[in-house]
């Protein structure tokens, strides 16, 4: 158990819809990162939030957006869902610093039909 | 970010030592090496991290040669429960701001049999 919780665990949406995924970070961690993991692939970095500000972004379009709240929990929002957005979405919390270990939640499995 | 290359899959038997080697030829001075383990339908879990020479913890050892262009994760006496995907990552320890922003490759699928 990492102390990082994600909700919901599974979600089914249709193309064009919008989705919000939620993450509660481990106690004491003020940094949250979001990853997308397609079947058979490694997790791909979407973006990171540090002290409620976006602090780095991977190669994902603007329809992927996020928020971090004062209690360090976070949301990932995806607009105009596409079939290729079907994946496991992972949230990881950490302390600030380039070599801090990431603590992952179990993820949200999103299926877009 | 330094690119990493590791075998797609490896097979082993219970009780054996498993060594997974990762190549990172363009590793930079400030880069450190981290390994994660992932089971199906779970997020990756930190195993070990190092910068040079050898690091050992309760679950694994990490060997890094002097040129740091590769690293080897060593799992002693594996069991069935070690069947998982293992990822090698290289990242800048001096990354500004919060946390690290590592991107994972496709990893090595380790299968342990009786």
mmCIF file of C-alpha atoms in Angstrom:
data_model
loop_
_atom_site.group_PDB
_atom_site.id
_atom_site.type_symbol
_atom_site.label_atom_id
_atom_site.label_comp_id
_atom_site.label_asym_id
_atom_site.label_seq_id
_atom_site.Cartn_x
_atom_site.Cartn_y
_atom_site.Cartn_z
ATOM 1 C CA UNK A 1 0.000 0.000 0.000
ATOM 2 C CA UNK A 2 1.419 3.335 -1.079
ATOM 3 C CA UNK A 3 -1.187 5.614 0.462
ATOM 4 C CA UNK A 4 -2.079 6.986 -2.968
ATOM 5 C CA UNK A 5 -5.719 6.437 -3.845
ATOM 6 C CA UNK A 6 -7.393 6.923 -7.200
ATOM 7 C CA UNK A 7 -11.031 7.021 -8.170
ATOM 8 C CA UNK A 8 -12.871 5.613 -9.900
ATOM 9 C CA UNK A 9 -11.122 2.291 -10.496
ATOM 10 C CA UNK A 10 -12.896 1.706 -13.792
ATOM 11 C CA UNK A 11 -14.771 3.973 -16.169
ATOM 12 C CA UNK A 12 -16.488 3.574 -19.514
ATOM 13 C CA UNK A 13 -17.112 6.608 -21.708
ATOM 14 C CA UNK A 14 -18.034 7.242 -25.309
ATOM 15 C CA UNK A 15 -16.063 9.179 -27.859
ATOM 16 C CA UNK A 16 -16.424 12.941 -27.499
ATOM 17 C CA UNK A 17 -17.324 12.873 -23.819
ATOM 18 C CA UNK A 18 -15.336 14.410 -20.993
ATOM 19 C CA UNK A 19 -13.900 12.603 -17.972
ATOM 20 C CA UNK A 20 -12.451 13.587 -14.593
ATOM 21 C CA UNK A 21 -10.159 11.291 -12.664
ATOM 22 C CA UNK A 22 -9.186 11.897 -9.057
ATOM 23 C CA UNK A 23 -6.111 11.210 -6.960
ATOM 24 C CA UNK A 24 -5.303 11.598 -3.279
ATOM 25 C CA UNK A 25 -1.594 11.775 -2.622
ATOM 26 C CA UNK A 26 0.356 10.144 0.155
ATOM 27 C CA UNK A 27 0.509 12.140 3.355
ATOM 28 C CA UNK A 28 3.279 14.730 3.233
ATOM 29 C CA UNK A 29 3.716 14.607 -0.548
ATOM 30 C CA UNK A 30 3.146 17.918 -2.314
ATOM 31 C CA UNK A 31 3.928 16.736 -5.838
ATOM 32 C CA UNK A 32 1.562 14.753 -8.045
ATOM 33 C CA UNK A 33 2.314 13.311 -11.461
ATOM 34 C CA UNK A 34 -0.083 11.733 -13.919
ATOM 35 C CA UNK A 35 0.793 8.955 -16.328
ATOM 36 C CA UNK A 36 -1.044 7.194 -19.154
ATOM 37 C CA UNK A 37 -0.329 3.525 -19.709
ATOM 38 C CA UNK A 38 -1.645 1.869 -22.840
ATOM 39 C CA UNK A 39 -1.897 -1.899 -22.949
ATOM 40 C CA UNK A 40 1.537 -3.498 -23.250
ATOM 41 C CA UNK A 41 3.379 -0.184 -22.916
ATOM 42 C CA UNK A 42 5.177 1.593 -20.124
ATOM 43 C CA UNK A 43 3.617 4.574 -18.370
ATOM 44 C CA UNK A 44 3.913 7.830 -20.312
ATOM 45 C CA UNK A 45 4.285 11.108 -18.417
ATOM 46 C CA UNK A 46 1.320 13.454 -18.887
ATOM 47 C CA UNK A 47 2.066 16.290 -16.465
ATOM 48 C CA UNK A 48 3.071 17.092 -12.932
ATOM 49 C CA UNK A 49 1.704 19.459 -10.313
ATOM 50 C CA UNK A 50 3.762 20.996 -7.555
ATOM 51 C CA UNK A 51 2.193 23.373 -5.018
ATOM 52 C CA UNK A 52 -0.938 23.700 -7.183
ATOM 53 C CA UNK A 53 0.989 24.758 -10.306
ATOM 54 C CA UNK A 54 1.716 22.696 -13.400
ATOM 55 C CA UNK A 55 5.407 21.852 -13.295
ATOM 56 C CA UNK A 56 6.238 20.062 -16.488
ATOM 57 C CA UNK A 57 4.226 18.415 -19.221
ATOM 58 C CA UNK A 58 4.764 15.498 -21.528
ATOM 59 C CA UNK A 59 3.703 15.188 -25.145
ATOM 60 C CA UNK A 60 -0.041 15.342 -24.598
ATOM 61 C CA UNK A 61 -2.540 17.746 -26.215
ATOM 62 C CA UNK A 62 -4.246 20.576 -24.301
ATOM 63 C CA UNK A 63 -7.451 18.576 -23.933
ATOM 64 C CA UNK A 64 -5.563 16.818 -21.135
ATOM 65 C CA UNK A 65 -5.648 19.218 -18.199
ATOM 66 C CA UNK A 66 -5.299 19.008 -14.476
ATOM 67 C CA UNK A 67 -5.669 20.634 -11.111
ATOM 68 C CA UNK A 68 -4.024 20.320 -7.753
ATOM 69 C CA UNK A 69 -5.815 21.396 -4.608
ATOM 70 C CA UNK A 70 -4.445 22.904 -1.375
ATOM 71 C CA UNK A 71 -4.536 19.459 0.276
ATOM 72 C CA UNK A 72 -2.335 18.237 -2.639
ATOM 73 C CA UNK A 73 -5.015 15.991 -4.092
ATOM 74 C CA UNK A 74 -5.327 16.237 -7.856
ATOM 75 C CA UNK A 75 -7.628 15.814 -10.827
ATOM 76 C CA UNK A 76 -6.967 14.838 -14.402
ATOM 77 C CA UNK A 77 -9.500 16.058 -16.933
ATOM 78 C CA UNK A 78 -9.720 14.820 -20.487
ATOM 79 C CA UNK A 79 -12.024 16.545 -22.956
ATOM 80 C CA UNK A 80 -13.306 15.308 -26.297
ATOM 81 C CA UNK A 81 -12.365 11.719 -25.584
ATOM 82 C CA UNK A 82 -10.899 9.669 -28.406
ATOM 83 C CA UNK A 83 -10.730 5.910 -28.774
ATOM 84 C CA UNK A 84 -6.945 6.037 -28.261
ATOM 85 C CA UNK A 85 -7.472 7.561 -24.829
ATOM 86 C CA UNK A 86 -8.432 4.106 -23.592
ATOM 87 C CA UNK A 87 -5.713 3.269 -21.081
ATOM 88 C CA UNK A 88 -4.771 2.887 -17.434
ATOM 89 C CA UNK A 89 -4.283 6.313 -15.886
ATOM 90 C CA UNK A 90 -1.843 6.357 -13.029
ATOM 91 C CA UNK A 91 -1.278 8.988 -10.414
ATOM 92 C CA UNK A 92 1.983 9.183 -8.481
ATOM 93 C CA UNK A 93 2.850 11.356 -5.526
ATOM 94 C CA UNK A 94 6.300 12.281 -4.334
ATOM 95 C CA UNK A 95 8.326 14.765 -2.399
ATOM 96 C CA UNK A 96 9.890 17.559 -4.436
ATOM 97 C CA UNK A 97 13.289 16.854 -5.894
ATOM 98 C CA UNK A 98 14.660 15.237 -9.012
ATOM 99 C CA UNK A 99 15.546 11.919 -7.433
ATOM 100 C CA UNK A 100 12.571 11.369 -5.201
ATOM 101 C CA UNK A 101 10.844 8.036 -5.605
ATOM 102 C CA UNK A 102 7.353 7.972 -7.050
ATOM 103 C CA UNK A 103 4.520 6.346 -5.102
ATOM 104 C CA UNK A 104 1.838 5.154 -7.503
ATOM 105 C CA UNK A 105 -1.822 4.473 -7.022
ATOM 106 C CA UNK A 106 -3.488 1.460 -8.629
ATOM 107 C CA UNK A 107 -4.856 3.559 -11.429
ATOM 108 C CA UNK A 108 -8.119 4.200 -13.219
ATOM 109 C CA UNK A 109 -8.882 1.969 -16.178
ATOM 110 C CA UNK A 110 -10.613 4.126 -18.786
ATOM 111 C CA UNK A 111 -12.370 2.577 -21.744
ATOM 112 C CA UNK A 112 -13.579 4.827 -24.556
ATOM 113 C CA UNK A 113 -16.151 3.278 -26.865
ATOM 114 C CA UNK B 1 16.260 12.452 -21.055
ATOM 115 C CA UNK B 2 18.617 9.557 -21.584
ATOM 116 C CA UNK B 3 17.153 6.707 -23.619
ATOM 117 C CA UNK B 4 17.230 3.265 -22.068
ATOM 118 C CA UNK B 5 17.271 -0.156 -23.697
ATOM 119 C CA UNK B 6 16.445 -3.363 -21.862
ATOM 120 C CA UNK B 7 15.410 -6.879 -22.912
ATOM 121 C CA UNK B 8 11.731 -7.284 -23.684
ATOM 122 C CA UNK B 9 11.414 -10.483 -21.667
ATOM 123 C CA UNK B 10 13.306 -12.943 -19.479
ATOM 124 C CA UNK B 11 12.433 -16.336 -18.045
ATOM 125 C CA UNK B 12 13.733 -17.863 -14.837
ATOM 126 C CA UNK B 13 12.988 -20.509 -12.232
ATOM 127 C CA UNK B 14 12.296 -20.190 -8.557
ATOM 128 C CA UNK B 15 15.408 -19.890 -6.413
ATOM 129 C CA UNK B 16 17.617 -18.575 -9.194
ATOM 130 C CA UNK B 17 19.326 -15.199 -9.329
ATOM 131 C CA UNK B 18 18.065 -12.942 -12.105
ATOM 132 C CA UNK B 19 20.097 -10.142 -13.626
ATOM 133 C CA UNK B 20 18.395 -7.607 -15.880
ATOM 134 C CA UNK B 21 20.714 -5.254 -17.722
ATOM 135 C CA UNK B 22 19.733 -1.831 -18.953
ATOM 136 C CA UNK B 23 21.720 0.163 -21.489
ATOM 137 C CA UNK B 24 21.811 3.975 -21.241
ATOM 138 C CA UNK B 25 24.685 5.094 -23.454
ATOM 139 C CA UNK B 26 23.899 8.818 -23.345
ATOM 140 C CA UNK B 27 23.496 9.118 -19.603
ATOM 141 C CA UNK B 28 24.376 12.605 -18.341
ATOM 142 C CA UNK B 29 26.471 13.603 -15.349
ATOM 143 C CA UNK B 30 23.453 14.594 -13.258
ATOM 144 C CA UNK B 31 21.406 11.506 -14.152
ATOM 145 C CA UNK B 32 20.604 8.814 -11.628
ATOM 146 C CA UNK B 33 19.284 5.309 -12.355
ATOM 147 C CA UNK B 34 16.059 3.986 -10.885
ATOM 148 C CA UNK B 35 14.259 0.667 -11.239
ATOM 149 C CA UNK B 36 10.548 0.058 -10.764
ATOM 150 C CA UNK B 37 8.501 -3.136 -10.660
ATOM 151 C CA UNK B 38 4.937 -3.395 -11.942
ATOM 152 C CA UNK B 39 2.348 -6.122 -11.479
ATOM 153 C CA UNK B 40 -0.750 -6.325 -13.715
ATOM 154 C CA UNK B 41 -3.448 -3.767 -12.897
ATOM 155 C CA UNK B 42 -1.220 -1.995 -10.373
ATOM 156 C CA UNK B 43 0.989 1.073 -10.468
ATOM 157 C CA UNK B 44 4.768 0.665 -10.610
ATOM 158 C CA UNK B 45 6.602 0.228 -7.333
ATOM 159 C CA UNK B 46 10.066 1.625 -6.567
ATOM 160 C CA UNK B 47 12.732 -1.051 -6.209
ATOM 161 C CA UNK B 48 16.124 0.601 -6.074
ATOM 162 C CA UNK B 49 18.059 3.673 -7.146
ATOM 163 C CA UNK B 50 21.732 4.443 -7.646
ATOM 164 C CA UNK B 51 24.256 6.788 -9.176
ATOM 165 C CA UNK B 52 27.438 4.712 -9.386
ATOM 166 C CA UNK B 53 29.077 1.480 -8.148
ATOM 167 C CA UNK B 54 26.798 -0.825 -6.186
ATOM 168 C CA UNK B 55 23.653 -0.280 -4.183
ATOM 169 C CA UNK B 56 21.898 -2.985 -2.177
ATOM 170 C CA UNK B 57 18.640 -3.013 -0.292
ATOM 171 C CA UNK B 58 16.391 -5.686 1.153
ATOM 172 C CA UNK B 59 14.977 -6.755 -2.209
ATOM 173 C CA UNK B 60 17.643 -6.160 -4.860
ATOM 174 C CA UNK B 61 21.093 -4.982 -5.831
ATOM 175 C CA UNK B 62 22.006 -2.484 -8.488
ATOM 176 C CA UNK B 63 25.368 -2.657 -10.205
ATOM 177 C CA UNK B 64 26.620 0.367 -12.128
ATOM 178 C CA UNK B 65 30.003 0.262 -13.897
ATOM 179 C CA UNK B 66 32.386 3.186 -13.829
ATOM 180 C CA UNK B 67 31.291 4.542 -17.229
ATOM 181 C CA UNK B 68 27.631 4.388 -16.112
ATOM 182 C CA UNK B 69 26.496 3.492 -19.631
ATOM 183 C CA UNK B 70 24.644 0.479 -18.330
ATOM 184 C CA UNK B 71 23.250 -0.879 -15.091
ATOM 185 C CA UNK B 72 22.212 -4.314 -13.874
ATOM 186 C CA UNK B 73 19.354 -5.059 -11.527
ATOM 187 C CA UNK B 74 20.012 -8.249 -9.593
ATOM 188 C CA UNK B 75 17.189 -10.140 -7.917
ATOM 189 C CA UNK B 76 18.467 -12.893 -5.619
ATOM 190 C CA UNK B 77 16.563 -16.175 -5.350
ATOM 191 C CA UNK B 78 13.452 -15.167 -7.268
ATOM 192 C CA UNK B 79 10.041 -16.613 -6.499
ATOM 193 C CA UNK B 80 6.814 -16.854 -8.487
ATOM 194 C CA UNK B 81 5.717 -13.551 -6.960
ATOM 195 C CA UNK B 82 8.600 -11.769 -8.692
ATOM 196 C CA UNK B 83 6.866 -12.292 -12.034
ATOM 197 C CA UNK B 84 6.323 -8.718 -13.158
ATOM 198 C CA UNK B 85 7.512 -6.018 -15.549
ATOM 199 C CA UNK B 86 10.726 -4.267 -14.514
ATOM 200 C CA UNK B 87 11.481 -0.754 -15.735
ATOM 201 C CA UNK B 88 14.850 0.986 -15.868
ATOM 202 C CA UNK B 89 14.699 4.779 -15.827
ATOM 203 C CA UNK B 90 17.329 7.469 -16.047
ATOM 204 C CA UNK B 91 16.621 10.988 -14.807
ATOM 205 C CA UNK B 92 18.190 14.240 -13.712
ATOM 206 C CA UNK B 93 18.676 14.403 -9.946
ATOM 207 C CA UNK B 94 18.887 18.148 -10.153
ATOM 208 C CA UNK B 95 15.532 18.567 -11.862
ATOM 209 C CA UNK B 96 14.130 21.895 -10.767
ATOM 210 C CA UNK B 97 10.867 22.154 -8.938
ATOM 211 C CA UNK B 98 8.924 19.288 -7.534
ATOM 212 C CA UNK B 99 9.442 15.600 -8.051
ATOM 213 C CA UNK B 100 10.799 13.784 -11.033
ATOM 214 C CA UNK B 101 9.115 13.501 -14.414
ATOM 215 C CA UNK B 102 10.472 10.227 -15.599
ATOM 216 C CA UNK B 103 9.011 8.454 -18.597
ATOM 217 C CA UNK B 104 9.047 4.703 -18.630
ATOM 218 C CA UNK B 105 10.104 2.524 -21.554
ATOM 219 C CA UNK B 106 8.428 -0.793 -22.349
ATOM 220 C CA UNK B 107 10.293 -2.588 -19.571
ATOM 221 C CA UNK B 108 11.365 -6.227 -19.169
ATOM 222 C CA UNK B 109 8.702 -8.849 -18.554
ATOM 223 C CA UNK B 110 10.191 -11.337 -16.091
ATOM 224 C CA UNK B 111 8.455 -14.685 -15.858
ATOM 225 C CA UNK B 112 9.398 -16.977 -12.977
ATOM 226 C CA UNK B 113 8.364 -20.621 -13.112
ATOM 227 C CA UNK B 114 8.549 -23.531 -10.713
#
